[in-house]
Amino acid sequence: MIDTVFEMLSYPFMVRAFVVGILVSLCSALLGVSLVLKRYSMIGDGLSHVGFGALAVAAALNAAPLTVAIPVVVTAAVLLLRVSANSKIKGDAAIALISTSALAVGIMVISMTTGMNTDVYNYMFGSILAMSSQDVKMSVLLSLAVLILYVFFYHKIFAVTFDETFAQATGVRAGLYNTLIAVLTAVTIVLGMRMMGTLLISSLIIFPALTSMRVCTTFCSVTVSSAVVSVVCFCIGITVSYFFAAPAGASVVIANLLMLGGYAIAGAVKNRSAFKQNG
């Protein structure tokens, strides 16, 4: 078993997958706690569709995918925040409006240019082989930037997550920090799309937070638990993917699903024990 693991890590593309995947998983889990608590978790799904449209345009123009997709998705995230806050189109409706429009643009561009080739398939479903050395370097730098900004503004993010009105009353610029969360989420989504795919990337945001909330009760404990769960599930999923030649993105999602089930059982047992003690 140990020999097989060393064999797996002897391949450069697997090392790249682990490095980028762990960093993206951390970013997704940390941001996911705030997004789930603010009932804005589906923003990941919407932005991934925008990312697909941007990547399709980049492929048609033969341009670097990340350099095209990141500014487009960040702009979409900020626009989505503004539309939800300042118009009659709220929350899920705004996400659906922007995501389906971007997906339609991407499909139209693909059908009129490159057609359904391997690159498009990788964008939809993810591939650990799709990342170039340049993509890895950019992904590592941007992921570290996201983590540093999150840690630095942790208390402000906590404030706007739990009680935005009170945070504003105490002088916190809630709009600024909501925009920061949206921008960091957009960057994380684009970085994770190459590996997880458009259809599955939002799972990295939703699952760890929901899993941790089955057992943990404070913001800090949920955040730490989500980070650990996300990294562990990613490592398990990628390892299973290598051993059984299974799709990497789907393997990671199934690992998260099983972890959610385990935490749900543990949470039920914990609540039952607490009920008996109080009773």
PDB file of C-alpha atoms in Angstrom:
ATOM      1  CA  MET A   1       0.000   0.000   0.000  1.00  0.00           C
ATOM      2  CA  ILE A   2       2.745   2.448   0.985  1.00  0.00           C
ATOM      3  CA  ASP A   3       4.717   1.522  -2.133  1.00  0.00           C
ATOM      4  CA  THR A   4       1.672   2.271  -4.261  1.00  0.00           C
ATOM      5  CA  VAL A   5       1.271   5.690  -2.639  1.00  0.00           C
ATOM      6  CA  PHE A   6       4.919   6.509  -3.330  1.00  0.00           C
ATOM      7  CA  GLU A   7       4.414   5.327  -6.894  1.00  0.00           C
ATOM      8  CA  MET A   8       1.416   7.662  -7.230  1.00  0.00           C
ATOM      9  CA  LEU A   9       3.432  10.612  -5.937  1.00  0.00           C
ATOM     10  CA  SER A  10       6.269   9.841  -8.333  1.00  0.00           C
ATOM     11  CA  TYR A  11       4.168  11.257 -11.169  1.00  0.00           C
ATOM     12  CA  PRO A  12       4.545  15.058 -11.525  1.00  0.00           C
ATOM     13  CA  PHE A  13       0.908  15.520 -12.551  1.00  0.00           C
ATOM     14  CA  MET A  14      -0.261  13.819  -9.320  1.00  0.00           C
ATOM     15  CA  VAL A  15       1.965  16.069  -7.221  1.00  0.00           C
ATOM     16  CA  ARG A  16       0.546  19.102  -9.039  1.00  0.00           C
ATOM     17  CA  ALA A  17      -2.975  17.807  -8.415  1.00  0.00           C
ATOM     18  CA  PHE A  18      -2.363  17.378  -4.688  1.00  0.00           C
ATOM     19  CA  VAL A  19      -0.687  20.775  -4.247  1.00  0.00           C
ATOM     20  CA  VAL A  20      -3.306  22.770  -6.141  1.00  0.00           C
ATOM     21  CA  GLY A  21      -6.204  20.650  -4.915  1.00  0.00           C
ATOM     22  CA  ILE A  22      -5.325  20.995  -1.231  1.00  0.00           C
ATOM     23  CA  LEU A  23      -4.953  24.772  -1.532  1.00  0.00           C
ATOM     24  CA  VAL A  24      -8.212  25.160  -3.467  1.00  0.00           C
ATOM     25  CA  SER A  25     -10.004  22.843  -1.028  1.00  0.00           C
ATOM     26  CA  LEU A  26      -8.847  25.005   1.880  1.00  0.00           C
ATOM     27  CA  CYS A  27      -9.992  28.208   0.179  1.00  0.00           C
ATOM     28  CA  SER A  28     -13.357  26.695  -0.756  1.00  0.00           C
ATOM     29  CA  ALA A  29     -14.018  25.330   2.732  1.00  0.00           C
ATOM     30  CA  LEU A  30     -13.200  28.593   4.502  1.00  0.00           C
ATOM     31  CA  LEU A  31     -15.323  30.712   2.181  1.00  0.00           C
ATOM     32  CA  GLY A  32     -18.059  28.083   2.121  1.00  0.00           C
ATOM     33  CA  VAL A  33     -18.831  28.548   5.817  1.00  0.00           C
ATOM     34  CA  SER A  34     -19.765  32.191   5.263  1.00  0.00           C
ATOM     35  CA  LEU A  35     -21.629  31.486   2.035  1.00  0.00           C
ATOM     36  CA  VAL A  36     -23.698  28.668   3.550  1.00  0.00           C
ATOM     37  CA  LEU A  37     -24.555  30.695   6.658  1.00  0.00           C
ATOM     38  CA  LYS A  38     -25.553  33.664   4.471  1.00  0.00           C
ATOM     39  CA  ARG A  39     -27.674  31.274   2.359  1.00  0.00           C
ATOM     40  CA  TYR A  40     -25.652  32.194  -0.674  1.00  0.00           C
ATOM     41  CA  SER A  41     -23.975  28.841  -1.260  1.00  0.00           C
ATOM     42  CA  MET A  42     -25.253  28.422  -4.832  1.00  0.00           C
ATOM     43  CA  ILE A  43     -23.113  31.349  -5.931  1.00  0.00           C
ATOM     44  CA  GLY A  44     -20.393  28.766  -6.540  1.00  0.00           C
ATOM     45  CA  ASP A  45     -22.563  26.956  -9.057  1.00  0.00           C
ATOM     46  CA  GLY A  46     -23.487  30.198 -10.791  1.00  0.00           C
ATOM     47  CA  LEU A  47     -19.911  31.454 -11.000  1.00  0.00           C
ATOM     48  CA  SER A  48     -18.687  28.104 -12.313  1.00  0.00           C
ATOM     49  CA  HIS A  49     -21.064  28.500 -15.256  1.00  0.00           C
ATOM     50  CA  VAL A  50     -19.696  31.980 -15.847  1.00  0.00           C
ATOM     51  CA  GLY A  51     -16.209  30.464 -15.681  1.00  0.00           C
ATOM     52  CA  PHE A  52     -17.170  27.909 -18.302  1.00  0.00           C
ATOM     53  CA  GLY A  53     -18.326  30.672 -20.631  1.00  0.00           C
ATOM     54  CA  ALA A  54     -15.060  32.567 -20.080  1.00  0.00           C
ATOM     55  CA  LEU A  55     -12.958  29.447 -20.648  1.00  0.00           C
ATOM     56  CA  ALA A  56     -14.876  28.719 -23.846  1.00  0.00           C
ATOM     57  CA  VAL A  57     -14.098  32.215 -25.137  1.00  0.00           C
ATOM     58  CA  ALA A  58     -10.441  31.789 -24.117  1.00  0.00           C
ATOM     59  CA  ALA A  59     -10.254  28.498 -26.017  1.00  0.00           C
ATOM     60  CA  ALA A  60     -11.796  30.127 -29.096  1.00  0.00           C
ATOM     61  CA  LEU A  61      -9.259  32.976 -28.935  1.00  0.00           C
ATOM     62  CA  ASN A  62      -6.398  30.566 -28.161  1.00  0.00           C
ATOM     63  CA  ALA A  63      -5.666  32.630 -25.026  1.00  0.00           C
ATOM     64  CA  ALA A  64      -4.442  31.588 -21.581  1.00  0.00           C
ATOM     65  CA  PRO A  65      -7.551  30.201 -19.796  1.00  0.00           C
ATOM     66  CA  LEU A  66      -6.925  31.535 -16.280  1.00  0.00           C
ATOM     67  CA  THR A  67      -5.926  35.028 -17.368  1.00  0.00           C
ATOM     68  CA  VAL A  68      -9.228  35.348 -19.247  1.00  0.00           C
ATOM     69  CA  ALA A  69     -11.507  33.538 -16.799  1.00  0.00           C
ATOM     70  CA  ILE A  70     -10.421  35.136 -13.509  1.00  0.00           C
ATOM     71  CA  PRO A  71     -11.249  38.799 -14.335  1.00  0.00           C
ATOM     72  CA  VAL A  72     -14.508  37.766 -16.031  1.00  0.00           C
ATOM     73  CA  VAL A  73     -15.695  35.656 -13.072  1.00  0.00           C
ATOM     74  CA  VAL A  74     -14.605  38.275 -10.528  1.00  0.00           C
ATOM     75  CA  THR A  75     -16.599  40.894 -12.456  1.00  0.00           C
ATOM     76  CA  ALA A  76     -19.591  38.537 -12.523  1.00  0.00           C
ATOM     77  CA  ALA A  77     -19.322  37.975  -8.752  1.00  0.00           C
ATOM     78  CA  VAL A  78     -19.332  41.700  -8.017  1.00  0.00           C
ATOM     79  CA  LEU A  79     -22.166  42.272 -10.489  1.00  0.00           C
ATOM     80  CA  LEU A  80     -24.149  39.438  -8.926  1.00  0.00           C
ATOM     81  CA  LEU A  81     -23.724  40.993  -5.499  1.00  0.00           C
ATOM     82  CA  ARG A  82     -24.843  44.398  -6.773  1.00  0.00           C
ATOM     83  CA  VAL A  83     -27.857  42.989  -8.637  1.00  0.00           C
ATOM     84  CA  SER A  84     -29.015  41.028  -5.583  1.00  0.00           C
ATOM     85  CA  ALA A  85     -28.619  43.991  -3.228  1.00  0.00           C
ATOM     86  CA  ASN A  86     -29.974  46.825  -5.346  1.00  0.00           C
ATOM     87  CA  SER A  87     -32.702  45.433  -7.594  1.00  0.00           C
ATOM     88  CA  LYS A  88     -35.881  43.415  -7.555  1.00  0.00           C
ATOM     89  CA  ILE A  89     -33.941  40.362  -8.729  1.00  0.00           C
ATOM     90  CA  LYS A  90     -32.816  38.646  -5.548  1.00  0.00           C
ATOM     91  CA  GLY A  91     -30.550  35.759  -4.522  1.00  0.00           C
ATOM     92  CA  ASP A  92     -31.191  32.572  -6.452  1.00  0.00           C
ATOM     93  CA  ALA A  93     -32.967  34.372  -9.308  1.00  0.00           C
ATOM     94  CA  ALA A  94     -29.945  36.606  -9.912  1.00  0.00           C
ATOM     95  CA  ILE A  95     -27.617  33.579  -9.820  1.00  0.00           C
ATOM     96  CA  ALA A  96     -29.819  31.707 -12.302  1.00  0.00           C
ATOM     97  CA  LEU A  97     -30.014  34.719 -14.607  1.00  0.00           C
ATOM     98  CA  ILE A  98     -26.262  35.276 -14.808  1.00  0.00           C
ATOM     99  CA  SER A  99     -25.195  31.614 -14.796  1.00  0.00           C
ATOM    100  CA  THR A 100     -27.561  30.425 -17.527  1.00  0.00           C
ATOM    101  CA  SER A 101     -26.709  33.422 -19.712  1.00  0.00           C
ATOM    102  CA  ALA A 102     -22.976  32.751 -19.371  1.00  0.00           C
ATOM    103  CA  LEU A 103     -23.471  29.029 -20.018  1.00  0.00           C
ATOM    104  CA  ALA A 104     -25.453  29.796 -23.166  1.00  0.00           C
ATOM    105  CA  VAL A 105     -22.690  32.127 -24.392  1.00  0.00           C
ATOM    106  CA  GLY A 106     -20.076  29.442 -23.748  1.00  0.00           C
ATOM    107  CA  ILE A 107     -22.033  26.749 -25.573  1.00  0.00           C
ATOM    108  CA  MET A 108     -22.665  29.075 -28.524  1.00  0.00           C
ATOM    109  CA  VAL A 109     -18.977  30.025 -28.778  1.00  0.00           C
ATOM    110  CA  ILE A 110     -17.919  26.365 -28.630  1.00  0.00           C
ATOM    111  CA  SER A 111     -20.435  25.267 -31.256  1.00  0.00           C
ATOM    112  CA  MET A 112     -19.240  27.995 -33.644  1.00  0.00           C
ATOM    113  CA  THR A 113     -15.502  27.492 -33.106  1.00  0.00           C
ATOM    114  CA  THR A 114     -13.709  24.473 -31.634  1.00  0.00           C
ATOM    115  CA  GLY A 115     -16.661  22.143 -31.096  1.00  0.00           C
ATOM    116  CA  MET A 116     -16.840  19.571 -28.276  1.00  0.00           C
ATOM    117  CA  ASN A 117     -13.165  18.672 -27.935  1.00  0.00           C
ATOM    118  CA  THR A 118     -11.095  17.317 -25.033  1.00  0.00           C
ATOM    119  CA  ASP A 119     -10.498  20.770 -23.520  1.00  0.00           C
ATOM    120  CA  VAL A 120     -14.224  21.472 -23.339  1.00  0.00           C
ATOM    121  CA  TYR A 121     -14.848  18.065 -21.762  1.00  0.00           C
ATOM    122  CA  ASN A 122     -12.172  18.808 -19.149  1.00  0.00           C
ATOM    123  CA  TYR A 123     -13.777  22.163 -18.338  1.00  0.00           C
ATOM    124  CA  MET A 124     -17.156  20.487 -17.835  1.00  0.00           C
ATOM    125  CA  PHE A 125     -16.078  17.460 -15.788  1.00  0.00           C
ATOM    126  CA  GLY A 126     -12.541  18.300 -14.650  1.00  0.00           C
ATOM    127  CA  SER A 127      -9.212  16.584 -15.245  1.00  0.00           C
ATOM    128  CA  ILE A 128      -6.050  16.435 -13.164  1.00  0.00           C
ATOM    129  CA  LEU A 129      -4.130  16.240 -16.449  1.00  0.00           C
ATOM    130  CA  ALA A 130      -5.489  19.574 -17.688  1.00  0.00           C
ATOM    131  CA  MET A 131      -3.234  21.781 -15.572  1.00  0.00           C
ATOM    132  CA  SER A 132      -0.018  23.075 -17.101  1.00  0.00           C
ATOM    133  CA  SER A 133       2.997  24.162 -15.062  1.00  0.00           C
ATOM    134  CA  GLN A 134       1.995  27.798 -15.604  1.00  0.00           C
ATOM    135  CA  ASP A 135      -1.532  27.048 -14.348  1.00  0.00           C
ATOM    136  CA  VAL A 136      -0.084  25.411 -11.242  1.00  0.00           C
ATOM    137  CA  LYS A 137       2.155  28.384 -10.429  1.00  0.00           C
ATOM    138  CA  MET A 138      -0.676  30.859 -10.876  1.00  0.00           C
ATOM    139  CA  SER A 139      -3.055  28.648  -8.871  1.00  0.00           C
ATOM    140  CA  VAL A 140      -0.627  28.343  -5.958  1.00  0.00           C
ATOM    141  CA  LEU A 141       0.032  32.092  -5.821  1.00  0.00           C
ATOM    142  CA  LEU A 142      -3.646  33.044  -6.035  1.00  0.00           C
ATOM    143  CA  SER A 143      -4.713  30.384  -3.517  1.00  0.00           C
ATOM    144  CA  LEU A 144      -2.142  31.639  -1.026  1.00  0.00           C
ATOM    145  CA  ALA A 145      -3.385  35.197  -1.615  1.00  0.00           C
ATOM    146  CA  VAL A 146      -6.971  34.087  -0.913  1.00  0.00           C
ATOM    147  CA  LEU A 147      -5.933  32.297   2.299  1.00  0.00           C
ATOM    148  CA  ILE A 148      -3.887  35.281   3.524  1.00  0.00           C
ATOM    149  CA  LEU A 149      -6.718  37.739   2.860  1.00  0.00           C
ATOM    150  CA  TYR A 150      -9.249  35.466   4.558  1.00  0.00           C
ATOM    151  CA  VAL A 151      -7.113  35.080   7.687  1.00  0.00           C
ATOM    152  CA  PHE A 152      -6.287  38.800   7.790  1.00  0.00           C
ATOM    153  CA  PHE A 153      -9.962  39.846   7.529  1.00  0.00           C
ATOM    154  CA  TYR A 154     -11.348  36.887   9.473  1.00  0.00           C
ATOM    155  CA  HIS A 155     -13.049  38.969  12.183  1.00  0.00           C
ATOM    156  CA  LYS A 156     -14.691  41.295   9.647  1.00  0.00           C
ATOM    157  CA  ILE A 157     -15.932  38.327   7.608  1.00  0.00           C
ATOM    158  CA  PHE A 158     -17.293  36.778  10.811  1.00  0.00           C
ATOM    159  CA  ALA A 159     -19.131  40.005  11.614  1.00  0.00           C
ATOM    160  CA  VAL A 160     -20.862  40.394   8.235  1.00  0.00           C
ATOM    161  CA  THR A 161     -21.696  36.677   8.146  1.00  0.00           C
ATOM    162  CA  PHE A 162     -23.625  36.554  11.407  1.00  0.00           C
ATOM    163  CA  ASP A 163     -25.254  39.971  11.681  1.00  0.00           C
ATOM    164  CA  GLU A 164     -24.656  42.362   8.814  1.00  0.00           C
ATOM    165  CA  THR A 165     -26.910  45.068  10.236  1.00  0.00           C
ATOM    166  CA  PHE A 166     -25.139  45.071  13.606  1.00  0.00           C
ATOM    167  CA  ALA A 167     -21.763  45.013  11.856  1.00  0.00           C
ATOM    168  CA  GLN A 168     -22.714  48.147   9.906  1.00  0.00           C
ATOM    169  CA  ALA A 169     -23.880  49.821  13.105  1.00  0.00           C
ATOM    170  CA  THR A 170     -20.477  49.195  14.689  1.00  0.00           C
ATOM    171  CA  GLY A 171     -18.670  50.786  11.771  1.00  0.00           C
ATOM    172  CA  VAL A 172     -17.827  47.700   9.699  1.00  0.00           C
ATOM    173  CA  ARG A 173     -18.070  48.384   5.964  1.00  0.00           C
ATOM    174  CA  ALA A 174     -20.319  45.416   5.248  1.00  0.00           C
ATOM    175  CA  GLY A 175     -20.580  46.103   1.537  1.00  0.00           C
ATOM    176  CA  LEU A 176     -16.802  46.072   1.160  1.00  0.00           C
ATOM    177  CA  TYR A 177     -16.384  42.758   2.974  1.00  0.00           C
ATOM    178  CA  ASN A 178     -19.297  41.153   1.126  1.00  0.00           C
ATOM    179  CA  THR A 179     -17.547  42.159  -2.076  1.00  0.00           C
ATOM    180  CA  LEU A 180     -14.301  40.683  -0.737  1.00  0.00           C
ATOM    181  CA  ILE A 181     -16.037  37.362  -0.046  1.00  0.00           C
ATOM    182  CA  ALA A 182     -17.525  37.367  -3.553  1.00  0.00           C
ATOM    183  CA  VAL A 183     -14.167  38.157  -5.204  1.00  0.00           C
ATOM    184  CA  LEU A 184     -12.290  35.498  -3.219  1.00  0.00           C
ATOM    185  CA  THR A 185     -15.009  32.984  -4.067  1.00  0.00           C
ATOM    186  CA  ALA A 186     -14.762  33.850  -7.763  1.00  0.00           C
ATOM    187  CA  VAL A 187     -10.990  33.327  -7.796  1.00  0.00           C
ATOM    188  CA  THR A 188     -11.333  30.022  -5.933  1.00  0.00           C
ATOM    189  CA  ILE A 189     -14.012  28.770  -8.320  1.00  0.00           C
ATOM    190  CA  VAL A 190     -11.866  29.451 -11.383  1.00  0.00           C
ATOM    191  CA  LEU A 191      -8.819  27.776  -9.832  1.00  0.00           C
ATOM    192  CA  GLY A 192     -10.799  24.668  -8.934  1.00  0.00           C
ATOM    193  CA  MET A 193     -12.657  24.308 -12.225  1.00  0.00           C
ATOM    194  CA  ARG A 194      -9.734  22.779 -14.110  1.00  0.00           C
ATOM    195  CA  MET A 195      -9.618  19.889 -11.650  1.00  0.00           C
ATOM    196  CA  MET A 196     -13.215  19.498 -10.462  1.00  0.00           C
ATOM    197  CA  GLY A 197     -15.073  20.720 -13.531  1.00  0.00           C
ATOM    198  CA  THR A 198     -17.908  23.215 -13.957  1.00  0.00           C
ATOM    199  CA  LEU A 199     -20.545  20.772 -12.779  1.00  0.00           C
ATOM    200  CA  LEU A 200     -18.851  19.725  -9.530  1.00  0.00           C
ATOM    201  CA  ILE A 201     -16.757  22.650  -8.261  1.00  0.00           C
ATOM    202  CA  SER A 202     -19.553  24.073  -6.084  1.00  0.00           C
ATOM    203  CA  SER A 203     -19.444  20.871  -4.004  1.00  0.00           C
ATOM    204  CA  LEU A 204     -16.114  22.004  -2.511  1.00  0.00           C
ATOM    205  CA  ILE A 205     -17.884  25.056  -1.123  1.00  0.00           C
ATOM    206  CA  ILE A 206     -21.081  23.433   0.135  1.00  0.00           C
ATOM    207  CA  PHE A 207     -20.167  19.986   1.488  1.00  0.00           C
ATOM    208  CA  PRO A 208     -17.428  20.765   4.077  1.00  0.00           C
ATOM    209  CA  ALA A 209     -19.485  23.505   5.750  1.00  0.00           C
ATOM    210  CA  LEU A 210     -22.672  21.431   5.880  1.00  0.00           C
ATOM    211  CA  THR A 211     -20.703  18.430   7.138  1.00  0.00           C
ATOM    212  CA  SER A 212     -19.045  20.355   9.957  1.00  0.00           C
ATOM    213  CA  MET A 213     -22.333  21.939  11.027  1.00  0.00           C
ATOM    214  CA  ARG A 214     -23.680  18.475  11.872  1.00  0.00           C
ATOM    215  CA  VAL A 215     -21.304  18.352  14.865  1.00  0.00           C
ATOM    216  CA  CYS A 216     -19.711  21.755  15.499  1.00  0.00           C
ATOM    217  CA  THR A 217     -21.645  24.686  16.963  1.00  0.00           C
ATOM    218  CA  THR A 218     -19.381  27.768  16.791  1.00  0.00           C
ATOM    219  CA  PHE A 219     -18.160  29.697  13.776  1.00  0.00           C
ATOM    220  CA  CYS A 220     -14.506  29.034  14.599  1.00  0.00           C
ATOM    221  CA  SER A 221     -14.983  25.291  15.149  1.00  0.00           C
ATOM    222  CA  VAL A 222     -17.055  24.958  11.965  1.00  0.00           C
ATOM    223  CA  THR A 223     -14.383  26.835  10.003  1.00  0.00           C
ATOM    224  CA  VAL A 224     -11.512  24.690  11.300  1.00  0.00           C
ATOM    225  CA  SER A 225     -13.482  21.463  10.876  1.00  0.00           C
ATOM    226  CA  SER A 226     -14.507  22.440   7.322  1.00  0.00           C
ATOM    227  CA  ALA A 227     -10.886  23.047   6.373  1.00  0.00           C
ATOM    228  CA  VAL A 228      -9.821  19.648   7.731  1.00  0.00           C
ATOM    229  CA  VAL A 229     -12.776  17.800   6.189  1.00  0.00           C
ATOM    230  CA  SER A 230     -12.220  19.423   2.809  1.00  0.00           C
ATOM    231  CA  VAL A 231      -8.526  18.548   2.637  1.00  0.00           C
ATOM    232  CA  VAL A 232      -9.050  14.978   3.899  1.00  0.00           C
ATOM    233  CA  CYS A 233     -11.888  14.327   1.440  1.00  0.00           C
ATOM    234  CA  PHE A 234      -9.869  15.749  -1.426  1.00  0.00           C
ATOM    235  CA  CYS A 235      -6.869  13.545  -0.633  1.00  0.00           C
ATOM    236  CA  ILE A 236      -9.090  10.470  -0.297  1.00  0.00           C
ATOM    237  CA  GLY A 237     -10.917  11.275  -3.528  1.00  0.00           C
ATOM    238  CA  ILE A 238      -7.757  11.812  -5.569  1.00  0.00           C
ATOM    239  CA  THR A 239      -6.178   8.633  -4.167  1.00  0.00           C
ATOM    240  CA  VAL A 240      -9.278   6.585  -4.994  1.00  0.00           C
ATOM    241  CA  SER A 241      -9.324   8.182  -8.434  1.00  0.00           C
ATOM    242  CA  TYR A 242      -5.740   7.036  -9.051  1.00  0.00           C
ATOM    243  CA  PHE A 243      -6.215   3.475  -7.749  1.00  0.00           C
ATOM    244  CA  PHE A 244      -9.474   2.787  -9.597  1.00  0.00           C
ATOM    245  CA  ALA A 245      -8.985   5.036 -12.663  1.00  0.00           C
ATOM    246  CA  ALA A 246     -12.127   6.941 -11.678  1.00  0.00           C
ATOM    247  CA  PRO A 247     -12.934  10.597 -12.472  1.00  0.00           C
ATOM    248  CA  ALA A 248     -11.152  12.820  -9.965  1.00  0.00           C
ATOM    249  CA  GLY A 249     -13.970  15.316  -9.425  1.00  0.00           C
ATOM    250  CA  ALA A 250     -16.637  12.667  -8.886  1.00  0.00           C
ATOM    251  CA  SER A 251     -14.373  10.740  -6.484  1.00  0.00           C
ATOM    252  CA  VAL A 252     -13.847  13.857  -4.349  1.00  0.00           C
ATOM    253  CA  VAL A 253     -17.581  14.593  -4.251  1.00  0.00           C
ATOM    254  CA  ILE A 254     -18.425  11.020  -3.210  1.00  0.00           C
ATOM    255  CA  ALA A 255     -15.790  11.212  -0.455  1.00  0.00           C
ATOM    256  CA  ASN A 256     -17.463  14.401   0.770  1.00  0.00           C
ATOM    257  CA  LEU A 257     -20.877  12.758   0.604  1.00  0.00           C
ATOM    258  CA  LEU A 258     -19.723   9.815   2.721  1.00  0.00           C
ATOM    259  CA  MET A 259     -18.111  12.185   5.204  1.00  0.00           C
ATOM    260  CA  LEU A 260     -21.388  14.128   5.444  1.00  0.00           C
ATOM    261  CA  GLY A 261     -23.193  10.888   6.247  1.00  0.00           C
ATOM    262  CA  GLY A 262     -20.659  10.010   8.935  1.00  0.00           C
ATOM    263  CA  TYR A 263     -20.868  13.445  10.545  1.00  0.00           C
ATOM    264  CA  ALA A 264     -24.676  13.355  10.414  1.00  0.00           C
ATOM    265  CA  ILE A 265     -24.676  10.088  12.365  1.00  0.00           C
ATOM    266  CA  ALA A 266     -22.130  11.475  14.849  1.00  0.00           C
ATOM    267  CA  GLY A 267     -24.227  14.628  15.257  1.00  0.00           C
ATOM    268  CA  ALA A 268     -27.391  12.612  15.891  1.00  0.00           C
ATOM    269  CA  VAL A 269     -25.613  10.528  18.537  1.00  0.00           C
ATOM    270  CA  LYS A 270     -24.212  13.678  20.155  1.00  0.00           C
ATOM    271  CA  ASN A 271     -27.628  15.363  20.269  1.00  0.00           C
ATOM    272  CA  ARG A 272     -29.256  12.245  21.679  1.00  0.00           C
ATOM    273  CA  SER A 273     -26.646  11.982  24.433  1.00  0.00           C
ATOM    274  CA  ALA A 274     -27.097  15.674  25.277  1.00  0.00           C
ATOM    275  CA  PHE A 275     -30.877  15.236  25.382  1.00  0.00           C
ATOM    276  CA  LYS A 276     -30.584  12.298  27.792  1.00  0.00           C
ATOM    277  CA  GLN A 277     -28.233  14.225  30.062  1.00  0.00           C
ATOM    278  CA  ASN A 278     -30.536  17.243  30.146  1.00  0.00           C
ATOM    279  CA  GLY A 279     -33.571  15.046  30.583  1.00  0.00           C
TER     280      GLY A 279
END
